CSV table of C-alpha atoms in Angstrom, one decimal:
chain,number,residue,atom,x,y,z
A,287,MET,CA,-0.7,33.3,2.5
A,288,GLU,CA,-0.5,30.2,0.2
A,289,GLU,CA,-1.7,26.9,1.6
A,290,LYS,CA,1.0,24.2,1.9
A,291,LYS,CA,0.7,21.3,-0.6
A,292,LYS,CA,0.3,17.8,0.7
A,293,LEU,CA,-0.2,14.4,-0.8
A,294,TYR,CA,-3.8,13.5,-1.6
A,295,THR,CA,-5.2,10.2,-2.9
A,296,LEU,CA,-8.2,10.3,-5.2
A,297,LEU,CA,-10.3,7.2,-5.6
A,298,VAL,CA,-12.3,7.4,-8.8
A,299,TYR,CA,-14.9,4.8,-9.9
A,300,SER,CA,-16.1,4.5,-13.5
A,301,GLU,CA,-17.5,2.1,-15.9
A,302,ASN,CA,-14.9,0.3,-17.9
A,303,ILE,CA,-15.0,2.6,-21.0
A,304,ALA,CA,-12.1,3.2,-23.4
A,305,GLY,CA,-10.7,6.7,-23.1
A,306,ILE,CA,-11.9,7.5,-19.5
A,307,LEU,CA,-8.3,7.4,-18.2
A,308,ASN,CA,-7.3,10.1,-20.7
A,309,GLN,CA,-10.3,12.2,-19.6
A,310,ILE,CA,-9.3,11.9,-16.0
A,311,THR,CA,-5.6,12.7,-16.4
A,312,ALA,CA,-6.5,15.7,-18.7
A,313,VAL,CA,-8.2,17.3,-15.6
A,314,PHE,CA,-4.8,17.2,-13.8
A,315,THR,CA,-3.0,18.5,-16.9
A,316,ARG,CA,-5.3,21.5,-17.3
A,317,ARG,CA,-4.7,22.4,-13.7
A,318,GLN,CA,-1.0,21.9,-14.0
A,319,VAL,CA,-0.9,19.3,-11.2
A,320,ASN,CA,1.5,16.4,-11.6
A,321,ILE,CA,0.2,12.9,-10.9
A,322,GLU,CA,2.6,11.2,-8.5
A,323,SER,CA,1.2,7.6,-8.9
A,324,LEU,CA,-1.7,6.0,-10.8
A,325,ASN,CA,-3.2,2.5,-10.4
A,326,VAL,CA,-6.2,1.2,-12.3
A,327,SER,CA,-7.9,-2.0,-11.6
A,328,ALA,CA,-11.3,-3.7,-11.3
A,329,SER,CA,-13.1,-2.8,-8.0
A,330,SER,CA,-15.1,-5.0,-5.7
A,331,ILE,CA,-18.2,-4.1,-7.8
A,332,GLU,CA,-18.8,-5.9,-11.0
A,333,GLY,CA,-18.4,-3.7,-14.1
A,334,VAL,CA,-16.8,-0.8,-12.1
A,335,HIS,CA,-13.1,0.1,-12.3
A,336,LYS,CA,-11.2,1.9,-9.6
A,337,TYR,CA,-8.5,4.5,-10.2
A,338,THR,CA,-6.2,5.3,-7.3
A,339,ILE,CA,-4.4,8.5,-8.1
A,340,THR,CA,-2.0,10.4,-5.9
A,341,ALA,CA,-1.0,14.1,-6.4
A,342,TRP,CA,0.6,16.9,-4.4
A,343,SER,CA,-1.9,19.7,-4.1
A,344,ASP,CA,-3.6,22.1,-1.7
A,345,ALA,CA,-7.2,21.4,-0.4
A,346,ASP,CA,-8.9,23.9,-2.6
A,347,GLN,CA,-7.3,22.7,-5.8
A,348,ILE,CA,-7.8,19.0,-5.1
A,349,GLU,CA,-11.5,19.6,-4.3
A,350,LYS,CA,-11.9,21.4,-7.7
A,351,ILE,CA,-10.1,18.6,-9.5
A,352,THR,CA,-12.3,16.0,-7.8
A,353,ARG,CA,-15.5,17.9,-8.8
A,354,GLN,CA,-14.3,18.2,-12.4
A,355,ILE,CA,-13.5,14.5,-12.6
A,356,GLU,CA,-16.9,13.6,-11.2
A,357,LYS,CA,-18.6,15.6,-13.9
A,358,LYS,CA,-17.2,13.3,-16.6
A,359,ILE,CA,-20.1,11.3,-18.0
A,360,ASP,CA,-18.6,7.8,-17.4
A,361,VAL,CA,-17.3,8.6,-13.9
A,362,ILE,CA,-19.6,7.2,-11.2
A,363,LYS,CA,-18.0,8.7,-8.1
A,364,ALA,CA,-14.8,10.5,-7.1
A,365,ASN,CA,-13.5,11.3,-3.6
A,366,TYR,CA,-10.2,12.6,-2.3
A,367,PHE,CA,-8.5,11.5,0.9
A,368,THR,CA,-5.5,12.2,3.1
A,369,ASP,CA,-3.2,9.2,4.1
A,370,ASP,CA,-4.8,8.9,7.6
A,371,GLN,CA,-8.2,8.2,6.0
A,372,LEU,CA,-7.0,5.2,4.0
A,373,PHE,CA,-5.2,1.8,4.3
A,374,ILE,CA,-2.4,2.2,1.8
A,375,ARG,CA,0.2,-0.1,0.3
A,376,GLU,CA,2.7,-0.2,-2.5
A,377,THR,CA,5.2,-2.8,-3.7
A,378,GLY,CA,8.9,-2.2,-4.4
A,379,LEU,CA,11.1,-4.4,-6.6
A,380,TYR,CA,14.9,-4.3,-6.2
A,381,LYS,CA,17.3,-6.0,-8.6
A,382,LEU,CA,20.6,-6.4,-6.8
A,383,ALA,CA,24.0,-7.6,-8.1
A,384,THR,CA,24.5,-11.2,-6.8
A,385,ASP,CA,28.3,-10.9,-6.4
A,386,ILE,CA,28.0,-7.8,-4.1
A,387,VAL,CA,25.1,-9.4,-2.1
A,388,MET,CA,27.2,-12.6,-1.6
A,389,GLN,CA,30.2,-10.6,-0.4
A,390,ASN,CA,28.4,-8.5,2.1
A,391,THR,CA,26.2,-10.2,4.8
A,392,ASN,CA,25.0,-6.8,5.9
A,393,ILE,CA,22.8,-6.6,2.7
A,394,SER,CA,20.8,-9.7,3.7
A,395,ARG,CA,20.5,-8.4,7.2
A,396,THR,CA,19.2,-5.1,5.8
A,397,ILE,CA,16.6,-7.0,3.7
A,398,ARG,CA,15.4,-8.9,6.7
A,399,HIS,CA,15.4,-5.8,8.9
A,400,HIS,CA,13.1,-4.1,6.4
A,401,ASP,CA,10.9,-7.2,6.3
A,402,ALA,CA,11.4,-7.7,2.6
A,403,LYS,CA,11.6,-11.0,0.8
A,404,ILE,CA,14.2,-12.4,-1.6
A,405,THR,CA,12.1,-13.8,-4.5
A,406,GLU,CA,14.8,-14.9,-7.0
A,407,VAL,CA,18.5,-15.6,-6.9
A,408,ASN,CA,20.7,-16.4,-9.9
A,409,PRO,CA,24.4,-15.9,-10.7
A,410,THR,CA,23.7,-12.4,-12.0
A,411,TYR,CA,21.1,-10.8,-9.8
A,412,VAL,CA,18.9,-11.1,-6.7
A,413,ILE,CA,15.3,-9.9,-6.8
A,414,VAL,CA,14.0,-8.5,-3.6
A,415,MET,CA,10.3,-7.5,-3.0
A,416,LYS,CA,8.9,-5.3,-0.3
A,417,SER,CA,5.3,-4.4,0.3
A,418,GLY,CA,4.4,-1.6,2.6
A,419,LYS,CA,3.9,2.2,2.9
A,420,THR,CA,5.7,4.4,0.4
A,421,GLU,CA,8.2,5.6,3.0
A,422,ASP,CA,9.1,2.0,3.8
A,423,ILE,CA,9.7,1.1,0.2
A,424,ILE,CA,11.9,4.2,-0.3
A,425,SER,CA,13.8,3.6,3.0
A,426,LEU,CA,14.8,0.1,1.8
A,427,PHE,CA,16.0,1.5,-1.5
A,428,ARG,CA,18.2,4.1,0.2
A,429,ALA,CA,19.6,1.5,2.5
A,430,LEU,CA,20.4,-0.9,-0.3
A,431,ASP,CA,21.8,1.8,-2.5
A,432,GLU,CA,24.4,2.6,0.1
A,433,PHE,CA,25.9,-0.8,-0.5
A,434,GLY,CA,26.2,-0.1,-4.2
A,435,CYS,CA,24.4,-3.2,-5.2
A,436,VAL,CA,21.2,-1.9,-6.8
A,437,LEU,CA,21.0,-2.6,-10.5
A,438,GLN,CA,17.3,-1.6,-10.9
A,439,TYR,CA,14.5,-0.4,-8.7
A,440,THR,CA,10.8,0.3,-9.2
A,441,ARG,CA,7.8,1.1,-7.1
A,442,SER,CA,4.2,0.2,-8.0
A,443,GLY,CA,1.4,2.7,-7.9
A,444,ARG,CA,-0.4,3.1,-4.6
A,445,ILE,CA,-3.3,0.9,-3.8
A,446,ALA,CA,-5.7,2.0,-1.2
A,447,VAL,CA,-9.0,1.1,0.5
A,448,THR,CA,-11.0,3.4,2.8
A,449,ARG,CA,-11.2,2.6,6.5
A,450,GLY,CA,-15.0,2.2,6.1
A,451,MET,CA,-16.8,-1.1,5.8
A,452,GLN,CA,-17.5,-0.9,2.0
A,453,GLU,CA,-16.4,1.0,-1.1
A,454,GLN,CA,-17.9,4.5,-0.8
A,455,VAL,CA,-19.3,4.1,-4.3
A,456,SER,CA,-21.4,1.2,-3.1
A,457,GLU,CA,-23.7,3.4,-1.1
A,458,PHE,CA,-23.8,5.9,-3.9
A,459,LEU,CA,-24.9,3.2,-6.4
A,460,GLU,CA,-27.5,1.9,-4.0
A,461,GLN,CA,-29.0,5.3,-3.7
A,462,ARG,CA,-28.9,5.9,-7.4
A,463,ASN,CA,-30.7,2.6,-8.1
A,464,GLU,CA,-33.3,3.3,-5.5
A,465,SER,CA,-34.1,6.8,-7.0
A,466,ARG,CA,-34.3,5.3,-10.5
A,467,ALA,CA,-36.7,2.6,-9.2
A,468,ASN,CA,-38.9,5.2,-7.5
A,469,GLY,CA,-38.5,7.8,-10.2
């Protein structure tokens, strides 16, 4: 019986080297796993970049992908997580038609109900921003789309931190530095 796929989040730490993103994404391509979202930024550790990657997979395949990524020479550490192991957020931006928003007060009620913020209003469009979990971002889109007012919509890639006290890579780097000092 085939194991059911679920959404995993990989946190990959590397030095800031040109071409490493291509090497990481190539691992997914070779295994024919589609990346759902990807966010790359500096981490809390100077000189170390953090890649937050989500993909639908089964446990065996995501484990293999993580090990292959970790074998890349410029990758410091890679781990995979389920949603309950992380604090997760995304941002959604919604461009709405001003004339429709002004004609229907239920739209502004919906925006408030979803705890979103109107960030810009002009005669042509209204920009709404919502931060939260993926399902909250999508839920607001569906609600606004029912009013026929959505001109554009986009979601950011996922950002995530572990529920632990520090980046997991911090402990790894400390151990590596100690072994180098003693070696």
